[in-house]
Short mmCIF file of C-alpha atoms (C1' of nucleotides) in Angstrom, two decimals:
data_model
loop_
_atom_site.label_atom_id
_atom_site.label_comp_id
_atom_site.label_asym_id
_atom_site.label_seq_id
_atom_site.Cartn_x
_atom_site.Cartn_y
_atom_site.Cartn_z
CA MET W 64 122.28 202.00 58.78
CA ALA W 65 120.44 199.41 60.31
CA LEU W 66 117.38 200.89 58.80
CA ASP W 67 118.13 199.16 55.71
CA ASN W 68 116.70 196.33 57.40
CA PRO W 69 113.07 196.01 55.96
CA THR W 70 112.08 194.04 59.34
CA LEU W 71 112.93 197.28 61.32
CA GLN W 72 111.65 199.74 58.95
CA LYS W 73 108.72 201.82 59.94
CA ALA W 74 105.53 201.07 58.49
CA VAL W 75 104.13 204.22 56.93
CA THR W 76 101.34 203.24 54.76
CA THR W 77 98.38 200.86 55.43
CA ALA W 78 99.76 198.31 52.88
CA ASP W 79 103.02 198.28 55.03
CA LYS W 80 101.15 197.52 58.26
CA VAL W 81 99.11 194.82 56.73
CA PHE W 82 102.38 193.47 54.94
CA TYR W 83 103.94 193.08 58.34
CA ALA W 84 101.03 191.68 60.05
CA ILE W 85 100.61 188.95 57.34
CA LEU W 86 104.43 188.46 57.40
CA HIS W 87 104.45 187.47 60.92
CA ALA W 88 101.28 185.48 60.58
CA ILE W 89 103.08 183.40 57.92
CA VAL W 90 106.33 183.08 59.68
CA ASP W 91 104.73 182.11 62.95
CA GLY W 92 102.49 179.56 61.24
CA LYS W 93 99.24 181.22 62.15
CA ILE W 94 98.66 181.15 58.38
CA ALA W 95 99.57 177.52 57.55
CA ALA W 96 102.40 176.72 55.11
CA GLY W 97 101.13 175.65 51.86
CA SER W 98 97.66 177.09 52.16
CA LYS W 99 95.82 179.10 49.76
CA ILE W 100 95.30 182.88 50.34
CA SER W 101 91.88 184.15 49.80
CA GLU W 102 92.02 187.80 48.78
CA PRO W 103 88.53 188.67 49.72
CA GLY W 104 88.91 186.90 52.91
CA LEU W 105 92.09 188.53 54.14
CA ALA W 106 90.94 191.83 52.90
CA LYS W 107 87.80 191.61 55.14
CA GLN W 108 89.78 190.16 58.04
CA TYR W 109 92.28 193.26 57.88
CA GLU W 110 89.44 195.63 56.92
CA ILE W 111 91.10 196.82 53.97
CA SER W 112 90.35 196.95 50.15
CA ARG W 113 91.63 194.37 47.83
CA SER W 114 93.91 196.91 46.15
CA THR W 115 95.67 197.63 49.38
CA LEU W 116 95.85 193.91 50.25
CA ARG W 117 97.36 193.12 46.94
CA GLU W 118 100.07 195.65 47.31
CA ALA W 119 100.86 193.79 50.49
CA LEU W 120 100.93 190.48 49.01
CA ASN W 121 103.29 191.77 46.31
CA ARG W 122 105.82 192.46 49.10
CA LEU W 123 105.23 189.04 50.51
CA GLU W 124 105.99 187.64 47.12
CA LYS W 125 109.24 189.58 46.87
CA CYS W 126 110.23 187.79 50.25
CA HIS W 127 109.31 184.45 48.55
CA LEU W 128 106.94 183.89 51.27
CA ILE W 129 104.03 183.45 48.84
CA GLU W 130 103.86 182.29 45.33
CA ARG W 131 101.43 183.73 42.68
CA LYS W 132 99.93 182.23 39.63
CA ALA W 133 97.99 184.38 37.10
CA ASN W 134 94.34 183.89 37.32
CA VAL W 135 94.57 181.35 39.93
CA GLY W 136 95.79 183.19 43.37
CA SER W 137 98.36 182.83 45.92
CA ARG W 138 99.59 180.15 48.24
CA VAL W 139 101.82 180.41 51.21
CA VAL W 140 105.12 178.62 50.26
CA ASP W 141 105.41 175.28 51.79
CA CYS W 142 108.20 174.17 54.15
CA THR W 143 110.02 171.15 52.69
CA ILE W 144 113.18 169.69 53.56
CA GLU W 145 114.57 170.12 50.18
CA GLY W 146 113.46 173.85 50.23
CA LEU W 147 115.44 174.29 53.51
CA LEU W 148 118.48 172.54 52.20
CA GLU W 149 118.49 174.78 49.18
CA ILE W 150 118.28 177.84 51.38
CA TYR W 151 121.34 176.69 53.14
CA VAL W 152 123.21 176.18 50.03
CA VAL W 153 122.52 179.71 49.05
CA ARG W 154 123.24 181.18 52.42
CA GLU W 155 126.64 179.26 52.41
CA ALA W 156 127.61 180.98 49.02
CA LEU W 157 126.29 184.51 49.95
CA GLU W 158 127.24 184.69 53.63
CA GLY W 159 130.49 183.25 52.92
CA MET W 160 131.29 186.03 50.33
CA ALA W 161 129.51 188.60 52.58
CA CYS W 162 132.14 187.58 55.36
CA ARG W 163 135.02 187.99 52.85
CA GLU W 164 133.80 191.43 51.99
CA ALA W 165 133.05 192.38 55.62
CA ALA W 166 136.93 191.46 56.47
CA ILE W 167 137.70 194.11 53.70
CA ASN W 168 135.07 196.76 54.32
CA MET W 169 134.01 196.93 57.97
CA SER W 170 135.28 199.92 59.74
CA ASP W 171 137.40 199.46 63.02
CA ASP W 172 134.24 200.69 64.85
CA GLU W 173 132.03 198.38 63.37
CA ILE W 174 134.28 195.33 64.18
CA ALA W 175 134.49 196.59 67.87
CA GLU W 176 130.92 196.71 68.14
CA MET W 177 130.46 193.30 66.84
CA GLN W 178 133.10 192.04 69.34
CA ASP W 179 131.25 193.72 72.13
CA MET W 180 128.09 191.87 70.99
CA LEU W 181 129.93 188.60 71.12
CA ALA W 182 131.21 189.23 74.66
CA GLN W 183 127.69 189.94 75.72
CA HIS W 184 126.54 186.69 74.33
CA ALA W 185 129.39 184.90 76.09
CA ASN W 186 127.74 185.97 79.48
CA ALA W 187 124.14 185.55 78.48
CA GLN W 188 122.11 182.95 80.47
CA ASP W 189 120.95 181.49 77.29
CA LEU W 190 124.48 180.45 76.04
CA ILE W 191 125.37 179.06 79.45
CA ASP W 192 122.08 176.97 79.45
CA GLY W 193 123.02 175.79 75.85
CA VAL W 194 119.84 176.96 74.49
CA ALA W 195 118.65 179.13 71.86
CA TYR W 196 121.61 181.08 70.95
CA TYR W 197 120.02 181.31 67.55
CA GLN W 198 116.88 182.96 68.74
CA GLU W 199 117.87 186.70 68.71
CA GLU W 200 116.65 188.83 65.88
CA GLY W 201 117.33 191.84 63.97
CA ASP W 202 120.47 193.76 64.55
CA LEU W 203 121.30 191.87 67.60
CA ASP W 204 122.11 188.86 65.25
CA PHE W 205 125.57 188.03 64.39
CA HIS W 206 125.01 186.90 60.96
CA TYR W 207 123.09 190.15 60.46
CA LYS W 208 126.00 192.30 61.42
CA VAL W 209 128.44 190.39 59.16
CA ILE W 210 126.02 190.78 56.10
CA LEU W 211 125.63 194.41 56.81
CA GLY W 212 129.42 194.74 57.38
CA SER W 213 129.93 193.72 53.69
CA HIS W 214 128.70 197.09 52.65
CA ASN W 215 127.43 195.43 49.49
CA GLN W 216 123.87 196.57 49.04
CA GLN W 217 123.05 193.60 46.81
CA LEU W 218 124.12 191.12 49.34
CA ILE W 219 122.19 192.97 52.03
CA ASN W 220 119.08 193.10 49.96
CA ILE W 221 119.11 189.56 49.14
CA LEU W 222 119.98 188.17 52.47
CA CYS W 223 118.31 190.56 54.85
CA GLY W 224 115.50 191.65 52.65
CA GLN W 225 114.44 188.23 51.23
CA LEU W 226 116.02 185.26 52.59
CA TYR W 227 115.76 186.46 56.26
CA HIS W 228 112.15 185.99 56.75
CA LEU W 229 112.12 182.60 54.88
CA VAL W 230 114.89 181.47 57.12
CA ARG W 231 113.01 182.44 60.28
CA MET W 232 109.94 180.72 59.01
CA TYR W 233 111.82 177.39 58.46
CA ARG W 234 113.34 177.84 62.06
CA ILE W 235 110.21 178.52 63.76
CA GLN W 236 107.97 175.84 61.89
CA PHE W 237 110.62 173.19 62.12
CA GLY W 238 111.17 173.81 65.64
CA MET W 239 114.98 174.54 65.54
CA HIS W 240 116.26 175.24 68.89
CA SER W 241 119.86 174.51 67.84
CA PRO W 242 121.85 172.16 70.03
CA ARG W 243 124.84 173.69 68.44
CA ALA W 244 124.71 176.45 70.72
CA THR W 245 128.08 176.57 72.27
CA ARG W 246 129.54 175.28 69.19
CA ALA W 247 128.29 177.85 67.21
CA PHE W 248 129.46 180.41 69.65
CA GLU W 249 133.07 179.27 69.10
CA GLU W 250 132.75 179.47 65.50
CA HIS W 251 131.51 182.90 65.58
CA SER W 252 134.39 184.02 67.69
CA ASN W 253 136.87 182.52 65.05
CA ILE W 254 134.92 184.32 62.39
CA ILE W 255 135.25 187.74 64.22
CA GLN W 256 138.85 187.05 64.74
CA ALA W 257 139.57 186.58 60.91
CA ILE W 258 137.46 189.63 60.14
CA CYS W 259 139.47 191.48 62.76
CA ASP W 260 142.78 190.24 61.17
CA ARG W 261 141.30 191.51 57.84
CA ASP W 262 141.69 187.88 56.53
CA GLY W 263 138.99 187.79 54.03
CA GLU W 264 139.92 184.42 52.67
CA LEU W 265 140.01 182.73 55.98
CA ALA W 266 136.79 184.57 57.05
CA GLU W 267 134.81 183.31 54.03
CA ILE W 268 136.03 179.61 54.63
CA LEU W 269 135.19 179.67 58.26
CA MET W 270 131.63 181.20 57.61
CA ARG W 271 130.99 178.73 54.92
CA ARG W 272 132.05 175.84 57.20
CA HIS W 273 129.96 177.35 59.85
CA ILE W 274 126.72 177.26 57.68
CA ALA W 275 127.67 173.95 56.16
CA ALA W 276 127.79 172.40 59.69
CA SER W 277 124.36 173.66 60.32
CA ARG W 278 123.06 172.14 57.16
CA LYS W 279 124.78 168.78 57.69
CA ASN W 280 123.31 168.74 61.27
CA ILE W 281 119.90 169.05 59.76
CA GLU W 282 120.67 166.37 57.20
CA LYS W 283 121.82 164.08 59.85
CA LYS W 284 118.55 164.69 61.77
CA ILE W 285 116.56 163.91 58.74
CA ALA W 286 118.49 160.80 57.99
CA LEU W 287 117.70 159.68 61.60
CA GLN W 288 114.05 160.38 61.24
CA ASN W 289 113.81 158.30 58.09
CA SER W 290 115.88 155.28 59.38
CA ALA W 291 113.49 155.40 62.58
CA THR W 292 110.30 155.25 60.41
CA GLN W 293 111.55 152.37 58.37
CA MET I 9 112.38 173.41 32.14
CA ALA I 10 113.51 176.54 30.64
CA LEU I 11 110.04 177.91 31.22
CA ASP I 12 111.35 178.78 34.65
CA ASN I 13 112.90 181.61 32.79
CA PRO I 14 110.73 184.68 33.54
CA THR I 15 112.13 186.22 30.30
CA LEU I 16 110.93 183.47 28.12
CA GLN I 17 107.45 183.02 30.24
CA LYS I 18 104.43 183.78 28.04
CA ALA I 19 102.65 186.95 29.11
CA VAL I 20 99.07 186.10 29.92
CA THR I 21 97.66 189.16 31.65
CA THR I 22 97.91 192.78 30.49
CA ALA I 23 100.17 193.68 33.56
CA ASP I 24 102.46 190.92 32.22
CA LYS I 25 102.90 192.36 28.80
CA VAL I 26 103.49 195.92 30.09
CA PHE I 27 105.92 194.55 32.72
CA TYR I 28 107.98 192.86 29.81
CA ALA I 29 107.50 196.07 27.67
CA ILE I 30 108.92 198.29 30.38
CA LEU I 31 111.59 195.80 31.34
CA HIS I 32 112.95 195.96 27.82
CA ALA I 33 112.60 199.64 27.59
CA ILE I 34 114.70 199.90 30.89
CA VAL I 35 117.31 197.46 29.90
CA ASP I 36 117.79 198.95 26.58
CA GLY I 37 118.09 202.33 28.03
CA LYS I 38 115.01 203.65 26.27
CA ILE I 39 113.91 204.71 29.81
CA ALA I 40 116.99 206.39 31.21
CA ALA I 41 118.72 204.93 34.21
CA GLY I 42 118.08 206.92 37.31
CA SER I 43 115.05 208.76 35.86
CA LYS I 44 111.93 209.24 37.74
CA ILE I 45 108.82 207.21 36.68
CA SER I 46 105.65 209.02 36.16
CA GLU I 47 102.65 206.59 36.98
CA PRO I 48 100.06 208.76 35.29
CA GLY I 49 102.44 209.24 32.43
CA LEU I 50 103.32 205.37 31.77
CA ALA I 51 99.74 204.42 32.41
CA LYS I 52 98.63 206.84 29.59
CA GLN I 53 101.64 205.84 27.30
CA TYR I 54 100.54 202.16 27.52
CA GLU I 55 96.90 202.82 27.46
CA ILE I 56 96.26 201.04 30.72
CA SER I 57 95.06 201.95 34.23
CA ARG I 58 97.23 202.93 37.01
CA SER I 59 96.36 199.68 39.05
CA THR I 60 97.59 197.62 36.19
CA LEU I 61 100.82 199.69 35.85
CA ARG I 62 101.44 199.38 39.43
CA GLU I 63 101.19 195.66 39.23
CA ALA I 64 103.80 195.93 36.52
CA LEU I 65 105.97 198.15 38.50
CA ASN I 66 105.84 195.87 41.49
CA ARG I 67 107.51 193.15 39.23
CA LEU I 68 110.12 195.44 38.09
CA GLU I 69 110.85 196.15 41.74
CA LYS I 70 111.33 192.38 42.18
CA CYS I 71 113.99 192.60 39.57
CA HIS I 72 115.81 195.39 41.19
CA LEU I 73 115.14 197.45 38.04
CA ILE I 74 113.37 200.20 39.91
CA GLU I 75 113.10 201.36 43.51
CA ARG I 76 110.17 202.71 45.11
CA LYS I 77 109.69 204.82 48.13
CA ALA I 78 106.39 205.42 49.83
CA ASN I 79 104.32 208.47 49.07
CA VAL I 80 107.18 209.56 46.72
CA GLY I 81 107.46 207.39 43.78
CA SER I 82 109.61 205.17 41.67
CA ARG I 83 113.02 205.65 40.16
CA VAL I 84 114.81 203.50 37.60
CA VAL I 85 117.92 202.32 39.27
CA ASP I 86 121.13 204.10 38.09
CA CYS I 87 124.04 202.30 36.75
CA THR I 88 127.07 203.06 38.81
CA ILE I 89 130.50 201.32 38.78
CA GLU I 90 130.07 200.40 42.31
CA GLY I 91 126.68 198.70 41.54
CA LEU I 92 128.36 196.87 38.84
CA LEU I 93 131.13 195.59 40.86
CA GLU I 94 128.60 194.62 43.70
CA ILE I 95 126.73 192.60 41.17
CA TYR I 96 129.91 190.63 40.06
CA VAL I 97 130.61 189.84 43.66
CA VAL I 98 127.28 188.40 44.10
CA ARG I 99 127.45 186.41 40.81
CA GLU I 100 130.79 185.09 41.80
CA ALA I 101 129.39 183.53 45.02
CA LEU I 102 126.04 182.42 43.60
CA GLU I 103 127.30 181.18 40.26
CA GLY I 104 130.32 179.44 41.77
CA MET I 105 127.97 177.70 44.01
CA ALA I 106 125.53 176.85 41.29
CA CYS I 107 128.39 175.61 39.32
CA ARG I 108 129.32 173.19 42.08
CA GLU I 109 125.73 171.92 42.58
CA ALA I 110 125.52 171.56 38.65
CA ALA I 111 128.55 169.17 38.87
CA ILE I 112 126.50 167.16 41.29
CA ASN I 113 122.95 167.46 40.03
CA MET I 114 123.04 167.81 36.20
CA SER I 115 122.00 164.67 34.41
CA ASP I 116 124.19 163.04 31.69
CA ASP I 117 121.73 164.34 29.12
CA GLU I 118 121.79 168.05 30.42
CA ILE I 119 125.68 167.78 30.37
CA ALA I 120 125.74 166.46 26.83
CA GLU I 121 123.40 169.23 25.85
CA MET I 122 125.66 171.88 27.18
CA GLN I 123 128.74 170.28 25.44
CA ASP I 124 126.78 170.43 22.36
CA MET I 125 126.20 174.23 22.71
CA LEU I 126 129.73 174.81 23.45
CA ALA I 127 130.86 172.96 20.28
CA GLN I 128 128.34 175.20 18.12
CA HIS I 129 130.02 178.25 19.76
CA ALA I 130 133.42 176.81 18.73
CA ASN I 131 132.23 177.04 14.94
CA ALA I 132 130.28 180.30 15.37
CA GLN I 133 131.68 183.14 13.21
CA ASP I 134 131.22 185.36 16.17
CA LEU I 135 133.91 183.62 18.09
CA ILE I 136 136.30 183.46 15.14
CA ASP I 137 136.06 187.16 14.76
CA GLY I 138 136.68 187.53 18.44
CA VAL I 139 133.43 189.49 18.90
CA ALA I 140 130.32 189.45 21.03
CA TYR I 141 130.62 185.88 22.50
CA TYR I 142 128.84 187.43 25.30
CA GLN I 143 125.74 188.59 23.46
CA GLU I 144 123.61 185.59 23.36
CA GLU I 145 120.57 185.47 25.44
CA GLY I 146 118.07 183.14 27.17
CA ASP I 147 118.83 179.51 27.32
CA LEU I 148 121.38 179.80 24.65
CA ASP I 149 123.64 181.40 27.50
CA PHE I 150 126.15 179.16 28.89
CA HIS I 151 125.89 180.75 32.33
CA TYR I 152 122.21 180.10 32.23
CA LYS I 153 122.56 176.57 31.49
CA VAL I 154 124.75 176.01 34.40
CA ILE I 155 122.49 177.94 36.73
CA LEU I 156 119.55 175.71 35.76
CA GLY I 157 121.78 172.69 36.17
CA SER I 158 122.01 173.35 39.73
CA HIS I 159 118.54 172.19 40.17
CA ASN I 160 118.31 174.51 43.09
CA GLN I 161 115.16 176.57 42.72
CA GLN I 162 116.42 179.39 45.13
CA LEU I 163 119.60 179.70 43.09
CA ILE I 164 117.54 179.72 39.96
CA ASN I 165 115.07 182.40 41.08
CA ILE I 166 117.90 184.78 42.35
CA LEU I 167 120.13 184.49 39.39
CA CYS I 168 117.76 184.12 36.41
CA GLY I 169 114.72 185.96 37.96
CA GLN I 170 116.22 188.94 39.44
CA LEU I 171 120.01 189.51 38.65
CA TYR I 172 119.69 188.38 34.92
CA HIS I 173 117.95 191.46 33.77
CA LEU I 174 120.07 193.75 35.88
CA VAL I 175 123.22 192.33 34.42
CA ARG I 176 121.98 192.77 30.80
CA MET I 177 121.07 196.21 31.63
CA TYR I 178 124.72 197.11 32.84
CA ARG I 179 125.99 195.06 29.88
CA ILE I 180 123.99 197.04 27.22
CA GLN I 181 124.28 200.53 28.93
CA PHE I 182 128.01 200.29 29.57
CA GLY I 183 128.47 198.97 26.22
CA MET I 184 130.36 195.86 27.14
CA HIS I 185 131.46 193.93 23.92
CA SER I 186 133.79 191.83 25.81
CA PRO I 187 137.32 191.74 24.26
CA ARG I 188 137.90 188.43 26.46
CA ALA I 189 135.87 186.28 23.82
CA THR I 190 138.20 183.51 22.99
CA ARG I 191 139.57 183.57 26.53
CA ALA I 192 136.16 183.22 27.99
CA PHE I 193 135.43 180.33 25.53
CA GLU I 194 138.27 178.44 26.88
CA GLU I 195 137.25 179.08 30.42
CA HIS I 196 133.81 177.86 29.71
CA SER I 197 135.40 174.71 28.10
CA ASN I 198 137.31 174.04 31.37
CA ILE I 199 134.30 174.52 33.61
CA ILE I 200 132.23 172.10 31.61
CA GLN I 201 134.95 169.65 31.65
CA ALA I 202 134.98 169.91 35.57
CA ILE I 203 131.22 169.46 35.54
CA CYS I 204 131.59 166.50 33.37
CA ASP I 205 134.12 164.88 35.63
CA ARG I 206 131.55 165.56 38.50
CA ASP I 207 134.16 167.56 40.30
CA GLY I 208 132.22 170.12 42.05
CA GLU I 209 135.03 171.70 43.92
CA LEU I 210 136.93 172.48 40.82
CA ALA I 211 133.97 173.33 38.93
CA GLU I 212 133.14 176.20 41.70
CA ILE I 213 136.79 177.35 41.83
CA LEU I 214 136.87 177.76 37.89
CA MET I 215 133.66 179.50 37.78
CA ARG I 216 134.52 181.89 40.46
CA ARG I 217 137.95 182.78 38.59
CA HIS I 218 136.00 183.11 35.38
CA ILE I 219 133.56 185.83 36.89
CA ALA I 220 136.35 187.45 39.04
CA ALA I 221 138.33 187.85 35.82
CA SER I 222 135.69 189.67 34.27
CA ARG I 223 135.30 191.94 37.31
CA LYS I 224 138.95 192.66 37.34
CA ASN I 225 138.96 193.45 33.67
CA ILE I 226 136.34 196.12 34.37
CA GLU I 227 138.22 197.32 37.32
CA LYS I 228 141.15 197.77 35.09
CA LYS I 229 139.23 199.60 32.48
CA ILE I 230 137.87 202.10 35.05
CA ALA I 231 141.34 202.49 36.60
CA LEU I 232 142.68 203.49 32.92
CA GLN I 233 139.81 205.83 32.34
CA ASN I 234 140.46 207.60 35.65
CA SER I 235 144.14 207.85 35.13
CA ALA I 236 143.42 209.21 31.53
CA THR I 237 141.14 212.08 32.87
CA GLN I 238 143.66 213.10 35.53
"C1'" DT E 279 79.14 153.84 37.34
"C1'" DA E 280 82.45 156.94 35.12
"C1'" DA E 281 83.30 160.45 32.21
"C1'" DA E 282 82.38 164.50 29.75
"C1'" DG E 283 80.00 168.68 29.23
"C1'" DT E 284 77.49 172.58 30.95
"C1'" DA E 285 76.05 176.31 33.91
"C1'" DT E 286 76.51 178.45 38.10
"C1'" DA E 287 79.31 180.68 41.68
"C1'" DA E 288 83.41 182.26 43.26
"C1'" DT E 289 87.93 184.37 42.50
"C1'" DT E 290 91.13 187.18 40.18
"C1'" DG E 291 92.34 191.24 36.89
"C1'" DT E 292 91.31 195.75 35.51
"C1'" DC E 293 89.25 200.25 35.71
"C1'" DG E 294 88.22 205.26 37.10
"C1'" DA E 295 87.52 208.27 41.16
"C1'" DC E 296 88.49 210.15 45.64
"C1'" DA E 297 91.56 210.97 49.70
"C1'" DA E 298 96.19 211.49 51.76
"C1'" DT E 299 100.76 213.27 50.82
"C1'" DC E 300 104.68 215.37 48.86
"C1'" DT E 301 106.85 219.09 45.75
"C1'" DG E 302 107.63 223.75 44.32
"C1'" DC E 303 106.65 228.19 44.42
"C1'" DT E 304 104.92 232.44 46.41
"C1'" DT E 305 104.63 235.29 50.38
"C1'" DA E 306 105.77 237.04 54.83
"C1'" DT E 307 109.01 237.79 58.44
"C1'" DT E 308 113.40 238.53 60.98
"C1'" DA B 19 118.92 238.52 51.77
"C1'" DA B 20 117.89 234.35 53.99
"C1'" DT B 21 114.93 231.46 56.21
"C1'" DA B 22 110.22 230.02 57.45
"C1'" DA B 23 105.24 229.47 56.58
"C1'" DG B 24 101.64 228.56 53.57
"C1'" DC B 25 99.26 227.81 49.40
"C1'" DA B 26 98.32 225.76 44.57
"C1'" DG B 27 99.53 221.69 41.76
"C1'" DA B 28 100.61 217.28 40.95
"C1'" DT B 29 101.42 212.59 42.54
"C1'" DT B 30 100.79 208.50 45.22
"C1'" DG B 31 97.71 205.49 48.15
"C1'" DT B 32 93.16 203.59 48.76
"C1'" DC B 33 88.70 202.40 47.61
"C1'" DG B 34 84.51 200.08 45.54
"C1'" DA B 35 82.48 198.26 41.08
"C1'" DC B 36 82.63 195.71 36.87
"C1'" DA B 37 85.06 192.31 33.31
"C1'" DA B 38 87.45 188.09 32.67
"C1'" DT B 39 88.98 183.91 34.09
"C1'" DT B 40 88.85 179.78 36.81
"C1'" DA B 41 86.73 176.42 40.23
"C1'" DT B 42 82.83 173.74 41.58
"C1'" DA B 43 78.58 171.29 41.21
"C1'" DC B 44 75.18 169.32 38.54
"C1'" DT B 45 73.16 167.09 34.69
"C1'" DT B 46 73.61 164.35 30.72
"C1'" DT B 47 75.38 160.43 28.11
"C1'" DA B 48 78.11 156.25 27.05
#
DNA sequence: TAAAGTATAATTGTCGACAATCTGCTTATT
DNA sequence: AATAAGCAGATTGTCGACAATTATACTTTA
C-alpha cells in the first residue's frame, strides 16, 4: 500500500542507494540548485562506475530534480519563484481531483485512519506552538494520505513519485516554515469532513482553496520582498 | 516553441533514435501491450549495445510506457479500461487547469493562430464526413495548443511529455475513432471563445466537461459491451 | 584590442565483458 | 502426489575502456 511511495521503497540495487543519496543531497541543498553535475566527479565520490551513476541520474531526471542535455550534461534544477508557483498550479489541479476521487474511493477504514491522524496532530506540540505543521514526511502527511486515497495510480505516480520531492526541495531551500499552521489544520479538518460525507465536489473545492491559499501566501510574501527592495 | 514537444524533437543520439523507434512500436501495438521486454533481444534487433538500449528504456519509463522491476526486467504497460479511465481523470484535472491558465497567459497572436486552426478544421473533409476529428497529431492538435498556451512548464511536461504518448497508445489500441466528431468540434469552438474572452473560469469548466464527456462516452460503451456479453 | 580559428583537454555517449540475481526444471523427500 | 531443495540457463546489474562530442585556452589575424 504505502510501499507505492518511492521515498519509502527499499533500495535493492546500488543505483537505488546512490539515487536516494543524491536525491537527499539535492533536496537538502547540499548539492546546490542550478549547479552542473559532473559524472566522473560524482561517480568517484560515491565509489561507483559511471554506468551505475547514470542509472541513478535517470531516476533523478524522472523526478524533475535534474535536467539533461545531450552531449552537454546534467544540471540540478534551479529554484525560481516562477517554478514554485507553477508547481502550486499543478498541485491545485491534481490534488483537488485526488481529493474528489478520495471522497468516492476511500474505504471507511482509510477514512477512520486519516481522522485518527488528524486527532493526533491536534494534540501535537508543534501545532500548539504554531510551527512546522508542514514538516511531517512520508505517510504521516495529510496530503499524502488523500492522494493515496484517490486509488488512482496515475495521480499517485505523478504527485507522490515526481512532484513530491520537488515540493520538498522548494520548501527546504526557500525555508518555508508555514505561518499558516493552525489555519491549515482547520482546513484539513474541513476537507476530511467532506470526504467523510462522501461529498466529492465539496472536497475538491476545499482542497483547491487550501492549496491556492498557500500559493497566494507565497505571492504576497514575494510582493512584500519586492516592494521592500525598491 | 513547439520544440518543447518531445515527439517532434530531433533525435541527436543513437539512444534517442531507438527511443523513438520503440516508442512508435509500442504506441502502434507492434510491440504488444503487457508483453515482457527482452534487453538482449531488442538490443540485437536494433543493432546497438545493451547500455544504449537501457538508456532508451529509461526514457520510455519516463513516459510510463514501460514499467521496470529491479532484477526482473521491463514490461510494456497493459491497456486496461481502468487505466484508461484513470488517465481521463488526470487529463480532466490538468487540461482543465491548463485551459484556465491559457486564458490568462496566451498572447493575442497565439489565440489568433488557434482560431485559424479551428477555421481550417471547420472546412476539413474529415469533419464533414464526421470521422476522425481526433486523429491529428503534434502541434496540429487542439488540446496540444491549449496546453502550450498555459505557459506552465510543469503542465506542459506532464501532459505533452508523459501522458501524450500513453493517450495515443490507448486511442490506437482501443480503436477510438470518435463518433463525437462534430460535437467535439463545437465544444472546441466554445472553449476557444472563452479563452478569447480571457474568461479562465469558464474555459476551465468547459474543458473539464469536454474531457468528462469523452470519458462518459467510453464508460457507456464499456457498459454496453458488458451487458451484451451477459 | 577584439574576434575568429585551432588545438588540446575534458566530458558525454557507446561498447563488450563479467558478476549478481532470478526463472524454470529436475530431483529428492515426506 | 505434493512440496521443498538444488541445479542449469538466461537475464539483469555493474564495470572499465574507447569513440564522439563539447568546452577551454591559446594563437593568429584584422
